[in-house]
PDB file of C-alpha atoms in Angstrom:
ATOM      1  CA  UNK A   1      20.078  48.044 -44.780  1.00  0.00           C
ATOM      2  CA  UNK A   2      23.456  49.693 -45.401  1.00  0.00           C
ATOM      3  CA  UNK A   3      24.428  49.418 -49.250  1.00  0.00           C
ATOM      4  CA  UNK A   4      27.704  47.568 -47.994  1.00  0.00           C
ATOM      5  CA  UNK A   5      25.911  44.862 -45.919  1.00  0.00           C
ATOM      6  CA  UNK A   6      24.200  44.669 -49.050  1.00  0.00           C
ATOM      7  CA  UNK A   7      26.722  43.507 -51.236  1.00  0.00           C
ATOM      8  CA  UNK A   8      28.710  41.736 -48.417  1.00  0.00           C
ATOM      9  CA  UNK A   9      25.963  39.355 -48.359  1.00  0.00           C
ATOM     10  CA  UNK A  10      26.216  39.270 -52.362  1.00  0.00           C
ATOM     11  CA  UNK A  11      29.235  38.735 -52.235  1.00  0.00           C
ATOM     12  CA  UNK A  12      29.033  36.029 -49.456  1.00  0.00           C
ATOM     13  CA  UNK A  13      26.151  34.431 -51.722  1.00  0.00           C
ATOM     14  CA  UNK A  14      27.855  34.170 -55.217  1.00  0.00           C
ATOM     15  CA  UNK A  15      30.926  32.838 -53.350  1.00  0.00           C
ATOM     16  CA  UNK A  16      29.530  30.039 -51.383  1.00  0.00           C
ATOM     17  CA  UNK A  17      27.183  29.238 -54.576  1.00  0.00           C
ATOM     18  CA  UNK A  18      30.264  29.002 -57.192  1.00  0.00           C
ATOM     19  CA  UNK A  19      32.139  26.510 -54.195  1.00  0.00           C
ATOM     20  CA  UNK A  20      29.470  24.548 -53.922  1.00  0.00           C
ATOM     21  CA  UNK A  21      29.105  24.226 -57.420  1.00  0.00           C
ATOM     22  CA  UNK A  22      32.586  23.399 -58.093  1.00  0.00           C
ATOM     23  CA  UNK A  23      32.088  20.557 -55.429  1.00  0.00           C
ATOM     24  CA  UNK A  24      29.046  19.069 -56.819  1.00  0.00           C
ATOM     25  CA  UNK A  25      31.021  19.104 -60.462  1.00  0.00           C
ATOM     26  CA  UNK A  26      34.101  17.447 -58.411  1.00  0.00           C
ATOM     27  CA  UNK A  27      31.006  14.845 -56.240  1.00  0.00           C
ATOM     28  CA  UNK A  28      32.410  15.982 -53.243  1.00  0.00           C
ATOM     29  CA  UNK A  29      29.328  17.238 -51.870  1.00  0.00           C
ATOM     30  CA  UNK A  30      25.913  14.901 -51.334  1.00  0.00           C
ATOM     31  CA  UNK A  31      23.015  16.577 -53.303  1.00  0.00           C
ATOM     32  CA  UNK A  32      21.062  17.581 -49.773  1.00  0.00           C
ATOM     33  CA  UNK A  33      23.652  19.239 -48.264  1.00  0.00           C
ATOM     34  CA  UNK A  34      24.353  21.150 -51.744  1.00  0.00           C
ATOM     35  CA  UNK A  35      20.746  22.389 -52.100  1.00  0.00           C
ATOM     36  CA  UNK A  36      20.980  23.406 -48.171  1.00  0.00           C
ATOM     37  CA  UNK A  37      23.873  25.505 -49.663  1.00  0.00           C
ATOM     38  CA  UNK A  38      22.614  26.531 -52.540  1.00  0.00           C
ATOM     39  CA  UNK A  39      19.040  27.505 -50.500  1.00  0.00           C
ATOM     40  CA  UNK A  40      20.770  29.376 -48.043  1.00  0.00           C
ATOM     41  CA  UNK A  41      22.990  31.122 -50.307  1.00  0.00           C
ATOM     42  CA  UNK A  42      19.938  32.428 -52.852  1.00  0.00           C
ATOM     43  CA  UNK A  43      17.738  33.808 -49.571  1.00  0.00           C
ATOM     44  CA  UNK A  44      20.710  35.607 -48.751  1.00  0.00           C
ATOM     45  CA  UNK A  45      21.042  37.455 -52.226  1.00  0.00           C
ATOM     46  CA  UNK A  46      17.094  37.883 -52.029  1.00  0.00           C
ATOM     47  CA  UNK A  47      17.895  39.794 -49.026  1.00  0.00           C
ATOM     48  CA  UNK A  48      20.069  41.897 -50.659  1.00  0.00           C
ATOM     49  CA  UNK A  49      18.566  42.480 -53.790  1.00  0.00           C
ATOM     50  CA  UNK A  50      15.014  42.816 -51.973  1.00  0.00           C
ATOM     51  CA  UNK A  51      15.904  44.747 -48.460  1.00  0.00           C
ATOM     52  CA  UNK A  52      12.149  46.093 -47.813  1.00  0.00           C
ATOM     53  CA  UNK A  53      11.521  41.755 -47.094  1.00  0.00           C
ATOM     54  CA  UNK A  54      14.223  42.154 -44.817  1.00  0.00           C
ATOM     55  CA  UNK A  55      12.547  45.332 -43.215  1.00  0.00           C
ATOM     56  CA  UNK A  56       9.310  43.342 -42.717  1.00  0.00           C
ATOM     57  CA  UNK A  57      10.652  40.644 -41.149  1.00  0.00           C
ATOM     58  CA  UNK A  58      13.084  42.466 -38.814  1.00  0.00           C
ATOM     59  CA  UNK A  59       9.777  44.064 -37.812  1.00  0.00           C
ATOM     60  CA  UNK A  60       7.762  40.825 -36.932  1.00  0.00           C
ATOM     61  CA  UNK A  61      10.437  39.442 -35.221  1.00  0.00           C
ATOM     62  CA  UNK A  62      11.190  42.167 -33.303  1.00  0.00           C
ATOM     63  CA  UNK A  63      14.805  43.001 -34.235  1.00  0.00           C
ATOM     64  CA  UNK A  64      15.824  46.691 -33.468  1.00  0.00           C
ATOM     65  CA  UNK A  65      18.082  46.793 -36.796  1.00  0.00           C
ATOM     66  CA  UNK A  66      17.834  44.431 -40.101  1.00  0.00           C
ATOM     67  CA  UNK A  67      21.604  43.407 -39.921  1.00  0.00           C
ATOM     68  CA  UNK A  68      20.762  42.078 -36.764  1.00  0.00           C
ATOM     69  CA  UNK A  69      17.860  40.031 -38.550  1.00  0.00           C
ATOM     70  CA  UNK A  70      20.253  38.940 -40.679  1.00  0.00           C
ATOM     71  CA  UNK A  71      22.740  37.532 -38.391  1.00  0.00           C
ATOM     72  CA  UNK A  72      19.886  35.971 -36.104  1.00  0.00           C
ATOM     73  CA  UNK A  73      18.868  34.189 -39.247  1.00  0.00           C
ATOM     74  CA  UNK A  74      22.302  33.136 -40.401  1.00  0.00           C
ATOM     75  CA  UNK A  75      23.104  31.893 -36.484  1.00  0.00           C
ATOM     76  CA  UNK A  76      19.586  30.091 -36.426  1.00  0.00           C
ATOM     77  CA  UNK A  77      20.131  28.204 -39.793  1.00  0.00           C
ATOM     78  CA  UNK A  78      23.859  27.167 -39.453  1.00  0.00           C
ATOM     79  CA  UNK A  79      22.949  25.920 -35.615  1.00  0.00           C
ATOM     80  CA  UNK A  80      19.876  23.889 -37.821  1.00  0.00           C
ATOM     81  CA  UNK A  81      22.608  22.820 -40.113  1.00  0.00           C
ATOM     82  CA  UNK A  82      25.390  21.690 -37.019  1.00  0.00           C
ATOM     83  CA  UNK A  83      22.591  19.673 -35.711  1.00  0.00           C
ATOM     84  CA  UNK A  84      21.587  17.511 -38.815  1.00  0.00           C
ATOM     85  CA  UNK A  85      25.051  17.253 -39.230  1.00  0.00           C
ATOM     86  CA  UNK A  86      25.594  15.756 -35.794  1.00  0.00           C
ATOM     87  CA  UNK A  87      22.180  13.466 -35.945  1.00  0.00           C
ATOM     88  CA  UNK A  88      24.045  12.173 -38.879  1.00  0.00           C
ATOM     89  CA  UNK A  89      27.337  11.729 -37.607  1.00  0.00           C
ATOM     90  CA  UNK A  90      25.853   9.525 -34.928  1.00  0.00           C
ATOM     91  CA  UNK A  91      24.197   7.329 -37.308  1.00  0.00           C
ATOM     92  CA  UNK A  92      26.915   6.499 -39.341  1.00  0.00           C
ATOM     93  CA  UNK A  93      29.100   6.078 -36.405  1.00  0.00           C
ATOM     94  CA  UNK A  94      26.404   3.535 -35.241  1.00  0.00           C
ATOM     95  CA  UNK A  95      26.602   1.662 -38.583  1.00  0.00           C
ATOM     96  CA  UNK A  96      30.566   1.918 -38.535  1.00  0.00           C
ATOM     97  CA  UNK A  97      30.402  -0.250 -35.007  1.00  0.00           C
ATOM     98  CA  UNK A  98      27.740  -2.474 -36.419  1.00  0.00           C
ATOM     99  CA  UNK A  99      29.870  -2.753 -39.308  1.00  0.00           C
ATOM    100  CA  UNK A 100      32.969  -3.595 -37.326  1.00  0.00           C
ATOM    101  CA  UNK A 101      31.222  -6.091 -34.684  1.00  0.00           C
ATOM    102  CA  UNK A 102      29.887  -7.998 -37.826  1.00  0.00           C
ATOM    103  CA  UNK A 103      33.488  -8.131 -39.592  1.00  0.00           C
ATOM    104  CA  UNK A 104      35.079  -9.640 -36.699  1.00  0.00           C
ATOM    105  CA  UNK A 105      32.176 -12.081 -36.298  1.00  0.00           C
ATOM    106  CA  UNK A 106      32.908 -13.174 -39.846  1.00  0.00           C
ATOM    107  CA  UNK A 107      36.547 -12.985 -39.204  1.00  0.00           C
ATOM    108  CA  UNK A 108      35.791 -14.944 -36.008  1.00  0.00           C
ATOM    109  CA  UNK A 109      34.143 -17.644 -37.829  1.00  0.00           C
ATOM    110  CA  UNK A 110      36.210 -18.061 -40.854  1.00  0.00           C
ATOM    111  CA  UNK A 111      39.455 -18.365 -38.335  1.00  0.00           C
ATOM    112  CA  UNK A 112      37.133 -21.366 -36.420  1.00  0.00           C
ATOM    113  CA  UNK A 113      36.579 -23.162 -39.435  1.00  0.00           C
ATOM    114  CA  UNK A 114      40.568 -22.952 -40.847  1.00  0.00           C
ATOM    115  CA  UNK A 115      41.033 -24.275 -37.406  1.00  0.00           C
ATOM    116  CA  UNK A 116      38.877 -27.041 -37.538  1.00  0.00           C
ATOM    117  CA  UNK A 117      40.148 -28.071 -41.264  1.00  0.00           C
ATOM    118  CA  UNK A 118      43.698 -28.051 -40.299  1.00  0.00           C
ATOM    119  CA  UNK A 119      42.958 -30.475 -37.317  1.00  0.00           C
ATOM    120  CA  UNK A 120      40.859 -32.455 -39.168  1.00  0.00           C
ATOM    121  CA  UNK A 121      43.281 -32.160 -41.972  1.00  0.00           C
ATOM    122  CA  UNK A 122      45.926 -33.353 -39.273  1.00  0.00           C
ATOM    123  CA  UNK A 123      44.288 -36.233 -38.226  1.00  0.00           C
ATOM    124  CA  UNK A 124      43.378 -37.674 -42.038  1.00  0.00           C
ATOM    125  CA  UNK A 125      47.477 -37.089 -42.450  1.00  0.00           C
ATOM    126  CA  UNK A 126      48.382 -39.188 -39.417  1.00  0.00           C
ATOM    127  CA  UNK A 127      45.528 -41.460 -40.546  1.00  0.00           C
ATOM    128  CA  UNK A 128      46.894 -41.563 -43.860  1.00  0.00           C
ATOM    129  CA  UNK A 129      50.321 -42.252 -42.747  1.00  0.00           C
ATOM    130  CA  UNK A 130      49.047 -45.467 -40.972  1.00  0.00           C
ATOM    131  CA  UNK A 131      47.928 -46.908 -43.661  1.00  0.00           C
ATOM    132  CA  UNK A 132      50.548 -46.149 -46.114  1.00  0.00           C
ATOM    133  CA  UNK A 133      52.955 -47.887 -42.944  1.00  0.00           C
ATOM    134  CA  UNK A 134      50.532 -50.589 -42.897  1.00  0.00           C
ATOM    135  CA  UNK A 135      50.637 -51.134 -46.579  1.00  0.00           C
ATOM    136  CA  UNK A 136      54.930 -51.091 -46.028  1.00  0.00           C
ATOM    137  CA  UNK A 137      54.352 -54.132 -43.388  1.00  0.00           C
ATOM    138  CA  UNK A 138      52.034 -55.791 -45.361  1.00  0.00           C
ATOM    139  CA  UNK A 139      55.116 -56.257 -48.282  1.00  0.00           C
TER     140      UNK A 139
END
């Protein structure tokens, strides 16, 4: 491994660990996708501060070059990463229309219920003026 790919990915590594630190400080970032971060960001500097690992690997996968280890790696655990992500998405986009349906349920009912007061509410006022008219007569 080339002493520049070397500390690109250090480089890369410190970077993306001081961001995601600043986020967690800031709670802008949930705690599992920090440590994903913060996981994927200290195997890359082992990488670079321990290349023969690298070597080794590159070998049992069958990679002609380490850097191109490295990148199948990185691709392989950012598409891992897009794909939680998505599984997630869907969920909460799930609970957003369940959400919403139930709202306007609520909403639904509550607007019944005014509308049943204010006729019944209607009908005790005629009702009431009857019997105040009555009372008029009765004088």
């Amino acid at each position: 491994m080339s002493l520049m790919l070397r500390i690109c990915l250090i480089a890369a590594s410190i970077l993306t660990m001081v961001v995601m630190m600043r986020q967690i400080r800031r709670s802008k970032v949930q705690i599992e996708d920090a440590i994903y971060w913060v996981l994927f960001s200290l195997t890359l500097i082992l990488f670079s501060l321990c290349p023969k690992i690298v070597y080794i690997l590159s070998d049992l996968v069958g990679t002609e070059a380490p850097s191109n280890f490295i990148f199948l790696l990185v691709i392989f655990l950012l598409l891992l990463k897009v794909f939680s992500l998505s599984v997630r998405l869907s969920q909460l986009e799930t609970r957003l229309r369940e959400l919403a349906q139930k709202i306007a349920i609520e909403q639904f009912e509550a607007e019944e219920k005014e509308s049943a007061d204010s006729i019944s509410g209607t009908e005790d006022h005629v009702q009431d003026q009857v019997a105040a008219d009555k009372v008029r007569e009765n004088r």
